[in-house]
Amino acid sequence: MASSIKISRLISRSISSASSSTSLFSRGRNGGYPGGLLAKYSTAAVVDEQPIKPSVQVEHTQLLIDGKFVDAASGKTFPTLDPRTGEVIAHVAEGHSEDIDRAVAAARKAFDFGPWPRMTAYERQKIMLRAADLIEKHNDDIAALETWDNGKPYEQSRQVEIPMLVRLIRYYAGWADKIHGLTVPADGSYHVQTLHEPIGVAGQIIPWNFPLLMFGWKVGPALACGNTVVLKTAEQTPLSALYTTRLFHEAGLPPGVLNIVSGFGPTAGAALASHMDVDKVAFTGSTATGKVILQLAAQSNLKQVTLELGGKSPFIVCEDADVDQAVELAHFALFFNQGQCCCAGSRTFVHERVYDEFVEKAKIRALNRSVGDPFKSGIEQGPQIDAKQFEKILRYIRSGVETGATLETGGERHGSKGFYVQPTVFSNVQDDMLIAKEEIFGPVQSILKFKNIEEVIQRANNSNYGLAAGIFTENLNTANTLTRALKVGTVWVNCFNTYDAAIPFGGYKMSGQGREKGEYSIKNYLNVKAVVTPLKNPAWL
C-alpha cells in the first residue's frame, strides 16, 4: 500500500477520535497573552496520567561494530530519555573518535577484503530482502521502541513508519541487480564502457525526528550498491537503529558491513565527517550542522557529501479552495509528527478572499487536536523530542507575540510534565517575523495573507530554504504556474507529506545537496569509471 494512503487513513482515524466539542473553548481570536491557559484542551488530563508502559524491552544499548555489540572504548554511557516524562529509558554507549576509528576500520576491512562488494548483486538482494522480512516480523516491537524514544504516536510508528521502512529496504534490494554501466560510442576504433562501482566506506549521520525512516533512506541505497557503512544515530533516539541492525545481521549481512555508533555530533559526528578513511558522508539535519559537515569533509580528504537539511516550506491556499479541505490539509502539513518535520508547511499563505474563514477554522481544528501519551489510541500529537526543543519552540512563540502576530490558540505547555506543547496557531503573520523566516520544528502554524499569484510566488521564494511546498487549488493553470515557479525540491499539489520509496526528496538553496530515495539516491553511492580499449580490425564501430 502506498505510504501516502497509509498516512491519510491514519490521520482520518485520528481525526475521528479527537474531541469535536467547541464548547470547551472560551478564548476569542483577539485575547491577550500571556496570562493563564489559552484554551481548555480536552485532553490535558491525559498527559498527567501515569504513562502507558511499552511492551518492548530495551535489549541493545552498546555500539555495533564489526558484527558485535561492544562497549564504547571510554566506557562512557549517556541517558536516552522518555519525552513523555523526561525520565531515563536506558543508558547507551557513548561513542567518541576512538570508536569511530574502530568502526571505520571494520567497514574498510569489510569493503577491501570482505565478501559484500564481491558477492553477486542477487546475493546482496536476498540478504536485504530477508532483513526486510525480519523487520516486518518485529514491526510492533520496533514501533514501540521508536515511539518510546521519540514521542511520536504509536499508531504512526506501527502502521506507517515501520511498514515504510520495510518498503524502502525491499525497494533498494530490488535495485541491487539493476545497477550497470553503458557501452559508449566513440570516434575511432575503441571499445568504451562505463562501470558503476561502489564508493567504499560511507559515513552516515541521521536525525531524531524520523530515526528509522532516515536509517532506511541512508542504509538502503548504500548497501544495494555494495558499500559498507558507519552510521551515527542521533543522541536523542539511538535505540531503534541498534535493534534493526541486529536483524540485518540475522539476515546474513557480513560483519563490518553495517556499523552503528551512538554518540554526540561534536565528538562522534565530527570524527566521522572528517575521517580520512571514509569515502562519502551523508547527513540529514539542520542547515547549520550541514555547513560544518561540508567543511569537515573538505578539510579532510574531500570526500563526497550529500546533505538533506532544513526547510521553511510554503503551503499556498488559493482563492478557489474548498476551505474545509484546505484547513485539514494545511493542518496535517504543519502539525504532522509534532511539527518536527523538515518539510513542514510552516508558512501557510492564504488568499485574502478566504483568509478570515480559513483562520477561524484552522483555530478550531488546532483546538480539537488530540494531545497526550503517544501510546494511547487516537492520539494525534505526542511530546516534543526533548527539553531543548521544547524550550526553543516556546521561545519562537513568545517572539511571534512580541513582534505583533495574533495568537489564535495555544502557545503554552500542555500538561505539567514531559515536553508537550499546545497546538499553536498565529494569524496576521508578516514575512519579516522570525516565526515566518526560521525553522521552528514544532506545532506552530503561521498564517499569512496574499492577494495574487505573482505576489505569493515572490514571497514564497524569498527564503534561504527550498525543500518543499504545497499548493491547494482546483485550477490546473494555477497549479502549473506555481509548480514551475517555486524554487523547491518537492511540490505537493492538493496533497502533502506524500512519500514513496521511488520519489526523490531533497532541496534547493540551503535545504541541501543531492537527493534521497529513488534512482537519484543510488547515484549518491556510486563512482563512474570509463574503460577504453583499442579495437583491432573491428567489424563495426
GROMACS .gro file of C-alpha atoms in nm, residues 83-287:
model
  205
   83PRO     CA    1   0.995   1.256   2.616
   84ARG     CA    2   0.661   1.187   2.783
   85THR     CA    3   0.819   1.231   3.125
   86GLY     CA    4   1.184   1.326   3.089
   87GLU     CA    5   1.277   1.004   3.270
   88VAL     CA    6   1.562   0.775   3.164
   89ILE     CA    7   1.475   0.481   2.938
   90ALA     CA    8   1.827   0.337   2.926
   91HIS     CA    9   2.194   0.428   2.932
   92VAL     CA   10   2.356   0.391   2.591
   93ALA     CA   11   2.724   0.356   2.498
   94GLU     CA   12   2.872   0.697   2.413
   95GLY     CA   13   3.090   0.669   2.104
   96HIS     CA   14   3.385   0.904   2.053
   97SER     CA   15   3.657   0.939   1.791
   98GLU     CA   16   3.829   0.617   1.900
   99ASP     CA   17   3.504   0.427   1.843
  100ILE     CA   18   3.461   0.591   1.503
  101ASP     CA   19   3.816   0.474   1.422
  102ARG     CA   20   3.723   0.116   1.521
  103ALA     CA   21   3.403   0.124   1.319
  104VAL     CA   22   3.567   0.274   1.010
  105ALA     CA   23   3.849   0.016   1.029
  106ALA     CA   24   3.588  -0.261   1.037
  107ALA     CA   25   3.399  -0.108   0.744
  108ARG     CA   26   3.721  -0.059   0.545
  109LYS     CA   27   3.827  -0.418   0.602
  110ALA     CA   28   3.481  -0.543   0.504
  111PHE     CA   29   3.493  -0.337   0.183
  112ASP     CA   30   3.853  -0.403   0.081
  113PHE     CA   31   3.871  -0.771   0.174
  114GLY     CA   32   3.522  -0.890   0.266
  115PRO     CA   33   3.255  -1.063   0.060
  116TRP     CA   34   2.994  -0.785   0.043
  117PRO     CA   35   3.112  -0.590  -0.264
  118ARG     CA   36   3.233  -0.914  -0.426
  119MET     CA   37   2.923  -1.126  -0.396
  120THR     CA   38   2.673  -1.119  -0.678
  121ALA     CA   39   2.419  -0.841  -0.669
  122TYR     CA   40   2.150  -1.108  -0.644
  123GLU     CA   41   2.305  -1.240  -0.323
  124ARG     CA   42   2.310  -0.889  -0.174
  125GLN     CA   43   1.950  -0.852  -0.277
  126LYS     CA   44   1.846  -1.172  -0.099
  127ILE     CA   45   2.011  -1.064   0.227
  128MET     CA   46   1.837  -0.728   0.214
  129LEU     CA   47   1.502  -0.893   0.143
  130ARG     CA   48   1.550  -1.128   0.439
  131ALA     CA   49   1.627  -0.826   0.657
  132ALA     CA   50   1.307  -0.658   0.539
  133ASP     CA   51   1.112  -0.972   0.627
  134LEU     CA   52   1.259  -0.974   0.978
  135ILE     CA   53   1.179  -0.605   1.029
  136GLU     CA   54   0.824  -0.676   0.920
  137LYS     CA   55   0.805  -0.969   1.163
  138HIS     CA   56   0.919  -0.747   1.451
  139ASN     CA   57   0.712  -0.447   1.341
  140ASP     CA   58   0.534  -0.388   1.672
  141ASP     CA   59   0.843  -0.409   1.892
  142ILE     CA   60   1.041  -0.174   1.668
  143ALA     CA   61   0.749   0.068   1.655
  144ALA     CA   62   0.725   0.065   2.035
  145LEU     CA   63   1.095   0.148   2.067
  146GLU     CA   64   1.057   0.428   1.813
  147THR     CA   65   0.764   0.585   2.000
  148TRP     CA   66   0.918   0.536   2.344
  149ASP     CA   67   1.244   0.705   2.242
  150ASN     CA   68   1.096   0.971   2.011
  151GLY     CA   69   0.744   1.052   2.135
  152LYS     CA   70   0.560   1.014   1.804
  153PRO     CA   71   0.219   0.841   1.812
  154TYR     CA   72   0.249   0.463   1.829
  155GLU     CA   73  -0.017   0.425   1.563
  156GLN     CA   74   0.200   0.634   1.331
  157SER     CA   75   0.510   0.426   1.407
  158ARG     CA   76   0.334   0.092   1.384
  159GLN     CA   77   0.100   0.147   1.090
  160VAL     CA   78   0.301   0.390   0.877
  161GLU     CA   79   0.669   0.432   0.950
  162ILE     CA   80   0.791   0.077   1.011
  163PRO     CA   81   0.597  -0.052   0.706
  164MET     CA   82   0.754   0.233   0.508
  165LEU     CA   83   1.098   0.120   0.627
  166VAL     CA   84   1.024  -0.234   0.509
  167ARG     CA   85   0.912  -0.097   0.173
  168LEU     CA   86   1.231   0.109   0.142
  169ILE     CA   87   1.461  -0.186   0.211
  170ARG     CA   88   1.273  -0.402  -0.040
  171TYR     CA   89   1.284  -0.122  -0.295
  172TYR     CA   90   1.661  -0.089  -0.269
  173ALA     CA   91   1.706  -0.464  -0.263
  174GLY     CA   92   1.533  -0.460  -0.600
  175TRP     CA   93   1.788  -0.210  -0.728
  176ALA     CA   94   2.091  -0.421  -0.633
  177ASP     CA   95   2.097  -0.632  -0.952
  178LYS     CA   96   1.991  -0.349  -1.182
  179ILE     CA   97   2.293  -0.125  -1.138
  180HIS     CA   98   2.503  -0.126  -1.454
  181GLY     CA   99   2.701   0.096  -1.687
  182LEU     CA  100   2.682   0.171  -2.057
  183THR     CA  101   2.858   0.093  -2.381
  184VAL     CA  102   2.953   0.430  -2.528
  185PRO     CA  103   3.024   0.503  -2.898
  186ALA     CA  104   3.345   0.696  -2.956
  187ASP     CA  105   3.527   0.847  -3.252
  188GLY     CA  106   3.786   0.594  -3.365
  189SER     CA  107   3.850   0.224  -3.313
  190TYR     CA  108   3.782   0.195  -2.942
  191HIS     CA  109   3.553  -0.005  -2.721
  192VAL     CA  110   3.429   0.226  -2.444
  193GLN     CA  111   3.229   0.117  -2.146
  194THR     CA  112   3.135   0.275  -1.814
  195LEU     CA  113   3.142   0.087  -1.485
  196HIS     CA  114   2.933   0.190  -1.186
  197GLU     CA  115   3.133   0.097  -0.878
  198PRO     CA  116   3.060   0.129  -0.506
  199ILE     CA  117   3.232   0.428  -0.348
  200GLY     CA  118   3.366   0.240  -0.045
  201VAL     CA  119   3.306   0.333   0.318
  202ALA     CA  120   3.002   0.555   0.366
  203GLY     CA  121   2.967   0.763   0.680
  204GLN     CA  122   2.604   0.841   0.760
  205ILE     CA  123   2.455   1.071   1.023
  206ILE     CA  124   2.080   1.060   1.085
  207PRO     CA  125   1.840   1.285   1.281
  208TRP     CA  126   1.598   1.220   1.564
  209ASN     CA  127   1.265   1.317   1.406
  210PHE     CA  128   1.230   1.009   1.182
  211PRO     CA  129   1.504   0.780   1.314
  212LEU     CA  130   1.424   0.462   1.124
  213LEU     CA  131   1.297   0.617   0.802
  214MET     CA  132   1.621   0.815   0.777
  215PHE     CA  133   1.808   0.493   0.858
  216GLY     CA  134   1.635   0.334   0.557
  217TRP     CA  135   1.694   0.634   0.329
  218LYS     CA  136   2.067   0.614   0.405
  219VAL     CA  137   2.143   0.245   0.452
  220GLY     CA  138   1.923   0.110   0.172
  221PRO     CA  139   2.099   0.261  -0.131
  222ALA     CA  140   2.446   0.232   0.025
  223LEU     CA  141   2.409  -0.144   0.078
  224ALA     CA  142   2.240  -0.206  -0.256
  225CYS     CA  143   2.543  -0.055  -0.433
  226GLY     CA  144   2.789  -0.273  -0.239
  227ASN     CA  145   2.927  -0.013   0.002
  228THR     CA  146   2.997  -0.058   0.370
  229VAL     CA  147   2.856   0.180   0.630
  230VAL     CA  148   2.934   0.352   0.959
  231LEU     CA  149   2.615   0.517   1.082
  232LYS     CA  150   2.590   0.759   1.372
  233THR     CA  151   2.247   0.774   1.534
  234ALA     CA  152   2.103   1.089   1.688
  235GLU     CA  153   2.185   1.103   2.058
  236GLN     CA  154   1.814   1.152   2.136
  237THR     CA  155   1.699   0.835   1.956
  238PRO     CA  156   1.963   0.559   1.944
  239LEU     CA  157   1.754   0.255   2.031
  240SER     CA  158   1.562   0.153   1.719
  241ALA     CA  159   1.861   0.153   1.482
  242LEU     CA  160   2.054  -0.081   1.711
  243TYR     CA  161   1.761  -0.323   1.723
  244THR     CA  162   1.707  -0.309   1.346
  245THR     CA  163   2.075  -0.353   1.257
  246ARG     CA  164   2.080  -0.673   1.462
  247LEU     CA  165   1.809  -0.803   1.229
  248PHE     CA  166   2.026  -0.723   0.926
  249HIS     CA  167   2.297  -0.944   1.074
  250GLU     CA  168   2.045  -1.219   1.145
  251ALA     CA  169   1.956  -1.199   0.776
  252GLY     CA  170   2.315  -1.277   0.679
  253LEU     CA  171   2.485  -0.938   0.649
  254PRO     CA  172   2.861  -0.997   0.684
  255PRO     CA  173   3.043  -0.843   0.982
  256GLY     CA  174   3.170  -0.490   0.931
  257VAL     CA  175   2.928  -0.403   0.653
  258LEU     CA  176   2.688  -0.204   0.875
  259ASN     CA  177   2.827  -0.048   1.193
  260ILE     CA  178   2.628   0.167   1.438
  261VAL     CA  179   2.789   0.423   1.669
  262SER     CA  180   2.570   0.615   1.911
  263GLY     CA  181   2.708   0.944   2.033
  264PHE     CA  182   2.708   1.321   2.001
  265GLY     CA  183   2.765   1.542   1.699
  266PRO     CA  184   3.072   1.741   1.813
  267THR     CA  185   3.256   1.418   1.902
  268ALA     CA  186   3.139   1.112   1.709
  269GLY     CA  187   2.973   1.303   1.425
  270ALA     CA  188   3.268   1.532   1.364
  271ALA     CA  189   3.510   1.239   1.376
  272LEU     CA  190   3.308   1.056   1.112
  273ALA     CA  191   3.276   1.355   0.879
  274SER     CA  192   3.648   1.433   0.897
  275HIS     CA  193   3.779   1.076   0.887
  276MET     CA  194   4.044   1.023   0.621
  277ASP     CA  195   3.933   0.667   0.552
  278VAL     CA  196   3.566   0.750   0.491
  279ASP     CA  197   3.491   0.790   0.121
  280LYS     CA  198   3.150   0.955   0.139
  281VAL     CA  199   2.935   1.117   0.405
  282ALA     CA  200   2.558   1.164   0.406
  283PHE     CA  201   2.385   1.384   0.662
  284THR     CA  202   2.027   1.474   0.746
  285GLY     CA  203   1.970   1.752   0.998
  286SER     CA  204   1.994   2.126   1.045
  287THR     CA  205   2.144   2.360   0.786
   0.00000   0.00000   0.00000
